[in-house]
PDB file of C-alpha atoms in Angstrom:
ATOM      1  CA  UNK A  16     120.116  20.853 228.199  1.00 37.00           C
ATOM      2  CA  UNK A  17     120.965  22.658 225.671  1.00 43.00           C
ATOM      3  CA  UNK A  18     124.432  24.849 225.656  1.00 46.00           C
ATOM      4  CA  UNK A  19     123.877  28.812 226.067  1.00 51.00           C
ATOM      5  CA  UNK A  20     125.281  30.577 223.949  1.00 56.00           C
ATOM      6  CA  UNK A  21     127.079  34.491 224.997  1.00 79.00           C
ATOM      7  CA  UNK A  22     127.806  35.865 221.480  1.00 92.00           C
ATOM      8  CA  UNK A  23     125.170  38.176 219.437  1.00 94.00           C
ATOM      9  CA  UNK A  24     123.666  36.713 216.508  1.00 95.00           C
ATOM     10  CA  UNK A  25     121.489  36.810 213.063  1.00 96.00           C
ATOM     11  CA  UNK A  26     120.322  34.406 211.406  1.00 97.00           C
ATOM     12  CA  UNK A  27     119.677  34.719 207.774  1.00 97.00           C
ATOM     13  CA  UNK A  28     117.535  33.025 205.676  1.00 97.00           C
ATOM     14  CA  UNK A  29     118.170  29.505 204.014  1.00 96.00           C
ATOM     15  CA  UNK A  30     118.861  28.936 200.865  1.00 94.00           C
ATOM     16  CA  UNK A  31     118.867  25.595 198.220  1.00 94.00           C
ATOM     17  CA  UNK A  32     122.589  26.466 198.039  1.00 96.00           C
ATOM     18  CA  UNK A  33     123.337  25.772 202.061  1.00 98.00           C
ATOM     19  CA  UNK A  34     120.906  22.338 201.328  1.00 97.00           C
ATOM     20  CA  UNK A  35     123.147  21.193 199.072  1.00 97.00           C
ATOM     21  CA  UNK A  36     126.131  22.111 201.313  1.00 98.00           C
ATOM     22  CA  UNK A  37     125.508  20.748 203.836  1.00 98.00           C
ATOM     23  CA  UNK A  38     124.310  17.460 201.952  1.00 98.00           C
ATOM     24  CA  UNK A  39     127.837  17.657 200.527  1.00 98.00           C
ATOM     25  CA  UNK A  40     129.872  17.810 203.689  1.00 98.00           C
ATOM     26  CA  UNK A  41     127.127  15.804 206.200  1.00 98.00           C
ATOM     27  CA  UNK A  42     128.836  12.675 205.408  1.00 98.00           C
ATOM     28  CA  UNK A  43     132.215  13.902 206.608  1.00 98.00           C
ATOM     29  CA  UNK A  44     130.867  15.685 209.974  1.00 98.00           C
ATOM     30  CA  UNK A  45     128.578  12.509 210.859  1.00 97.00           C
ATOM     31  CA  UNK A  46     132.024  10.151 210.687  1.00 98.00           C
ATOM     32  CA  UNK A  47     134.174  12.060 212.175  1.00 97.00           C
ATOM     33  CA  UNK A  48     131.719  13.172 215.228  1.00 97.00           C
ATOM     34  CA  UNK A  49     130.750   9.526 215.299  1.00 97.00           C
ATOM     35  CA  UNK A  50     134.522   8.898 215.945  1.00 96.00           C
ATOM     36  CA  UNK A  51     135.126  11.436 218.599  1.00 96.00           C
ATOM     37  CA  UNK A  52     132.626   9.658 220.234  1.00 95.00           C
ATOM     38  CA  UNK A  53     133.666   6.099 219.763  1.00 95.00           C
ATOM     39  CA  UNK A  54     137.164   6.576 221.362  1.00 94.00           C
ATOM     40  CA  UNK A  55     136.353   8.581 223.951  1.00 92.00           C
ATOM     41  CA  UNK A  56     137.255  12.230 222.889  1.00 92.00           C
ATOM     42  CA  UNK A  57     134.258  13.723 223.691  1.00 92.00           C
ATOM     43  CA  UNK A  58     130.599  12.565 224.602  1.00 89.00           C
ATOM     44  CA  UNK A  59     126.839  14.006 223.867  1.00 87.00           C
ATOM     45  CA  UNK A  60     127.001  17.629 223.613  1.00 87.00           C
ATOM     46  CA  UNK A  61     130.429  18.475 224.274  1.00 90.00           C
ATOM     47  CA  UNK A  62     132.481  19.777 221.704  1.00 92.00           C
ATOM     48  CA  UNK A  63     132.490  20.707 218.198  1.00 97.00           C
ATOM     49  CA  UNK A  64     133.426  20.539 214.530  1.00 98.00           C
ATOM     50  CA  UNK A  65     133.902  23.189 212.525  1.00 98.00           C
ATOM     51  CA  UNK A  66     135.039  23.428 208.523  1.00 98.00           C
ATOM     52  CA  UNK A  67     135.838  26.447 206.270  1.00 98.00           C
ATOM     53  CA  UNK A  68     134.601  26.156 203.243  1.00 98.00           C
ATOM     54  CA  UNK A  69     134.256  29.197 199.884  1.00 97.00           C
ATOM     55  CA  UNK A  70     130.410  30.256 201.739  1.00 97.00           C
ATOM     56  CA  UNK A  71     132.098  30.694 205.197  1.00 98.00           C
ATOM     57  CA  UNK A  72     132.397  28.082 208.191  1.00 98.00           C
ATOM     58  CA  UNK A  73     130.259  25.325 208.501  1.00 98.00           C
ATOM     59  CA  UNK A  74     129.937  24.582 212.328  1.00 98.00           C
ATOM     60  CA  UNK A  75     128.021  21.976 214.428  1.00 98.00           C
ATOM     61  CA  UNK A  76     125.077  23.106 216.263  1.00 97.00           C
ATOM     62  CA  UNK A  77     124.870  24.405 219.938  1.00 94.00           C
ATOM     63  CA  UNK A  78     123.661  21.476 221.584  1.00 92.00           C
ATOM     64  CA  UNK A  79     123.767  18.864 219.376  1.00 94.00           C
ATOM     65  CA  UNK A  80     124.889  15.433 219.769  1.00 94.00           C
ATOM     66  CA  UNK A  81     128.402  15.225 218.085  1.00 94.00           C
ATOM     67  CA  UNK A  82     128.726  11.385 217.679  1.00 94.00           C
ATOM     68  CA  UNK A  83     125.433  11.492 215.970  1.00 96.00           C
ATOM     69  CA  UNK A  84     124.931  14.396 213.960  1.00 97.00           C
ATOM     70  CA  UNK A  85     121.699  15.356 211.776  1.00 97.00           C
ATOM     71  CA  UNK A  86     121.528  17.145 208.954  1.00 98.00           C
ATOM     72  CA  UNK A  87     119.911  19.859 211.040  1.00 98.00           C
ATOM     73  CA  UNK A  88     122.657  19.812 213.292  1.00 98.00           C
ATOM     74  CA  UNK A  89     125.223  21.575 210.885  1.00 98.00           C
ATOM     75  CA  UNK A  90     125.096  25.370 210.569  1.00 98.00           C
ATOM     76  CA  UNK A  91     126.910  28.014 208.007  1.00 98.00           C
ATOM     77  CA  UNK A  92     128.620  30.969 209.431  1.00 98.00           C
ATOM     78  CA  UNK A  93     128.073  33.568 206.828  1.00 98.00           C
ATOM     79  CA  UNK A  94     130.363  36.576 207.989  1.00 97.00           C
ATOM     80  CA  UNK A  95     131.610  37.837 211.450  1.00 97.00           C
ATOM     81  CA  UNK A  96     131.069  41.791 211.572  1.00 96.00           C
ATOM     82  CA  UNK A  97     131.192  43.759 214.563  1.00 96.00           C
ATOM     83  CA  UNK A  98     131.460  40.790 217.090  1.00 95.00           C
ATOM     84  CA  UNK A  99     128.098  39.020 215.468  1.00 97.00           C
ATOM     85  CA  UNK A 100     127.709  36.078 214.049  1.00 97.00           C
ATOM     86  CA  UNK A 101     125.550  36.031 211.041  1.00 98.00           C
ATOM     87  CA  UNK A 102     124.693  32.375 210.534  1.00 98.00           C
ATOM     88  CA  UNK A 103     122.682  30.273 208.265  1.00 98.00           C
ATOM     89  CA  UNK A 104     120.717  26.810 209.400  1.00 98.00           C
ATOM     90  CA  UNK A 105     118.223  25.211 211.324  1.00 97.00           C
ATOM     91  CA  UNK A 106     119.722  25.936 214.836  1.00 96.00           C
ATOM     92  CA  UNK A 107     122.464  28.233 216.842  1.00 96.00           C
ATOM     93  CA  UNK A 108     126.097  27.326 215.895  1.00 97.00           C
ATOM     94  CA  UNK A 109     127.970  26.443 218.220  1.00 96.00           C
ATOM     95  CA  UNK A 110     129.106  28.506 221.229  1.00 94.00           C
ATOM     96  CA  UNK A 111     132.405  28.034 220.394  1.00 95.00           C
ATOM     97  CA  UNK A 112     131.636  30.219 216.876  1.00 97.00           C
ATOM     98  CA  UNK A 113     133.318  33.157 218.115  1.00 97.00           C
ATOM     99  CA  UNK A 114     136.393  31.496 219.211  1.00 96.00           C
ATOM    100  CA  UNK A 115     136.527  29.036 215.422  1.00 97.00           C
ATOM    101  CA  UNK A 116     136.259  32.431 213.297  1.00 97.00           C
ATOM    102  CA  UNK A 117     138.876  33.891 215.215  1.00 97.00           C
ATOM    103  CA  UNK A 118     141.152  31.015 214.725  1.00 97.00           C
ATOM    104  CA  UNK A 119     140.276  30.855 211.047  1.00 97.00           C
ATOM    105  CA  UNK A 120     141.384  34.344 210.986  1.00 96.00           C
ATOM    106  CA  UNK A 121     144.490  33.788 212.620  1.00 95.00           C
ATOM    107  CA  UNK A 122     145.596  30.801 210.784  1.00 96.00           C
ATOM    108  CA  UNK A 123     144.965  31.056 207.083  1.00 94.00           C
ATOM    109  CA  UNK A 124     146.207  27.263 206.609  1.00 95.00           C
ATOM    110  CA  UNK A 125     143.324  26.064 208.795  1.00 97.00           C
ATOM    111  CA  UNK A 126     140.871  23.949 206.958  1.00 98.00           C
ATOM    112  CA  UNK A 127     139.081  22.338 210.062  1.00 98.00           C
ATOM    113  CA  UNK A 128     138.927  22.880 213.557  1.00 98.00           C
ATOM    114  CA  UNK A 129     137.920  20.283 216.232  1.00 98.00           C
ATOM    115  CA  UNK A 130     136.786  21.012 219.562  1.00 97.00           C
ATOM    116  CA  UNK A 131     136.710  17.981 222.030  1.00 96.00           C
ATOM    117  CA  UNK A 132     136.225  17.287 225.889  1.00 95.00           C
ATOM    118  CA  UNK A 133     138.235  14.712 226.804  1.00 95.00           C
ATOM    119  CA  UNK A 134     139.202  14.719 230.716  1.00 93.00           C
ATOM    120  CA  UNK A 135     141.943  11.895 229.939  1.00 92.00           C
ATOM    121  CA  UNK A 136     143.946  14.431 228.085  1.00 95.00           C
ATOM    122  CA  UNK A 137     142.585  17.585 229.544  1.00 94.00           C
ATOM    123  CA  UNK A 138     143.510  16.929 233.149  1.00 94.00           C
ATOM    124  CA  UNK A 139     146.634  14.693 232.359  1.00 94.00           C
ATOM    125  CA  UNK A 140     149.671  16.381 233.894  1.00 93.00           C
ATOM    126  CA  UNK A 141     152.010  15.194 231.517  1.00 94.00           C
ATOM    127  CA  UNK A 142     149.888  16.555 229.090  1.00 96.00           C
ATOM    128  CA  UNK A 143     149.949  20.153 230.455  1.00 96.00           C
ATOM    129  CA  UNK A 144     152.815  20.989 228.497  1.00 96.00           C
ATOM    130  CA  UNK A 145     150.213  21.548 225.802  1.00 97.00           C
ATOM    131  CA  UNK A 146     147.497  23.782 227.730  1.00 97.00           C
ATOM    132  CA  UNK A 147     147.101  27.468 227.498  1.00 96.00           C
ATOM    133  CA  UNK A 148     148.083  29.311 230.342  1.00 93.00           C
ATOM    134  CA  UNK A 149     144.234  30.725 231.256  1.00 92.00           C
ATOM    135  CA  UNK A 150     140.981  29.666 230.913  1.00 92.00           C
ATOM    136  CA  UNK A 151     139.479  30.066 227.789  1.00 91.00           C
ATOM    137  CA  UNK A 152     135.133  31.182 227.945  1.00 89.00           C
ATOM    138  CA  UNK A 153     132.854  29.761 225.518  1.00 87.00           C
ATOM    139  CA  UNK A 154     130.967  32.150 223.608  1.00 89.00           C
ATOM    140  CA  UNK A 155     133.198  35.370 223.688  1.00 92.00           C
ATOM    141  CA  UNK A 156     135.464  36.986 221.044  1.00 94.00           C
ATOM    142  CA  UNK A 157     138.799  37.995 222.224  1.00 93.00           C
ATOM    143  CA  UNK A 158     139.837  34.351 223.612  1.00 93.00           C
ATOM    144  CA  UNK A 159     141.595  33.734 219.968  1.00 94.00           C
ATOM    145  CA  UNK A 160     144.792  35.522 220.613  1.00 91.00           C
ATOM    146  CA  UNK A 161     145.212  33.746 224.061  1.00 89.00           C
ATOM    147  CA  UNK A 162     145.583  30.044 222.160  1.00 94.00           C
ATOM    148  CA  UNK A 163     147.389  31.241 219.048  1.00 95.00           C
ATOM    149  CA  UNK A 164     151.032  30.823 219.966  1.00 95.00           C
ATOM    150  CA  UNK A 165     149.746  27.696 221.881  1.00 97.00           C
ATOM    151  CA  UNK A 166     148.267  26.250 219.047  1.00 97.00           C
ATOM    152  CA  UNK A 167     150.981  27.594 217.175  1.00 96.00           C
ATOM    153  CA  UNK A 168     153.985  26.131 219.553  1.00 97.00           C
ATOM    154  CA  UNK A 169     151.907  22.052 219.173  1.00 97.00           C
ATOM    155  CA  UNK A 170     151.664  21.451 215.775  1.00 97.00           C
ATOM    156  CA  UNK A 171     147.990  23.140 215.820  1.00 97.00           C
ATOM    157  CA  UNK A 172     147.089  21.494 219.384  1.00 98.00           C
ATOM    158  CA  UNK A 173     146.046  23.003 222.272  1.00 97.00           C
ATOM    159  CA  UNK A 174     144.317  22.133 225.303  1.00 97.00           C
ATOM    160  CA  UNK A 175     142.209  24.808 226.517  1.00 95.00           C
ATOM    161  CA  UNK A 176     142.768  24.835 230.204  1.00 92.00           C
ATOM    162  CA  UNK A 177     140.064  23.184 231.990  1.00 89.00           C
ATOM    163  CA  UNK A 178     137.555  23.427 228.687  1.00 91.00           C
ATOM    164  CA  UNK A 179     138.529  20.326 226.508  1.00 94.00           C
ATOM    165  CA  UNK A 180     141.087  20.246 223.961  1.00 97.00           C
ATOM    166  CA  UNK A 181     141.330  21.855 220.112  1.00 97.00           C
ATOM    167  CA  UNK A 182     142.830  21.111 217.132  1.00 98.00           C
ATOM    168  CA  UNK A 183     143.676  22.722 214.016  1.00 98.00           C
ATOM    169  CA  UNK A 184     143.933  20.847 210.977  1.00 98.00           C
ATOM    170  CA  UNK A 185     143.995  21.139 206.869  1.00 98.00           C
ATOM    171  CA  UNK A 186     140.852  19.083 207.046  1.00 98.00           C
ATOM    172  CA  UNK A 187     138.806  17.251 209.463  1.00 98.00           C
ATOM    173  CA  UNK A 188     140.538  13.800 209.512  1.00 98.00           C
ATOM    174  CA  UNK A 189     143.907  16.289 209.858  1.00 98.00           C
ATOM    175  CA  UNK A 190     142.278  17.730 212.854  1.00 98.00           C
ATOM    176  CA  UNK A 191     141.030  14.508 214.118  1.00 98.00           C
ATOM    177  CA  UNK A 192     144.477  12.488 213.968  1.00 98.00           C
ATOM    178  CA  UNK A 193     145.580  15.281 215.854  1.00 98.00           C
ATOM    179  CA  UNK A 194     143.419  14.607 218.939  1.00 97.00           C
ATOM    180  CA  UNK A 195     144.026  11.089 219.000  1.00 97.00           C
ATOM    181  CA  UNK A 196     147.447  11.385 218.592  1.00 96.00           C
ATOM    182  CA  UNK A 197     147.274  13.406 221.884  1.00 96.00           C
ATOM    183  CA  UNK A 198     144.744  10.857 223.608  1.00 95.00           C
ATOM    184  CA  UNK A 199     147.250   8.304 222.153  1.00 94.00           C
ATOM    185  CA  UNK A 200     149.816  10.319 224.408  1.00 95.00           C
ATOM    186  CA  UNK A 201     147.892  10.767 227.344  1.00 92.00           C
ATOM    187  CA  UNK A 202     147.244   6.798 227.494  1.00 88.00           C
ATOM    188  CA  UNK A 203     151.472   5.458 227.931  1.00 86.00           C
ATOM    189  CA  UNK A 204     152.538   5.367 230.463  1.00 63.00           C
TER     190      UNK A 204
END
């Protein structure tokens, strides 16, 4: 089942530089995606990976299998204008693209953002200190402001109330380590 996206978007024509950009970043996306699944931070099509690049934001596509991404499962957000996502690729970017674009604007030092769905973290009572006070909807602009303070107060990590986790880092590996650390914390007794 493919996830439904709610945001307005426009696909722009793929270029050879897009293919080279995906080739350059593919192994990192695939490896981090596989790690997320291997340690149960997410499953199936839940969650997404993103990375800021000179050309925009590389992001896993809506409905992609996070643990076994193909090159066609990576899109490039080329610009966001008037709440419209302009993108290049084979498939529409993640339903979290509006949120990701807002967070990259709010956190200039961020080069990577990971979104996972680990029930052990999201619903653990001792982990609620990292949770946003309100539910964060997928596919909607304006949600970034709901979580910016929580991310800032928690070293680049937040639980999106009833909606998974999010880690902001200087690299995909850094964001992954933040998620992994919180998972280890959730398993401590």
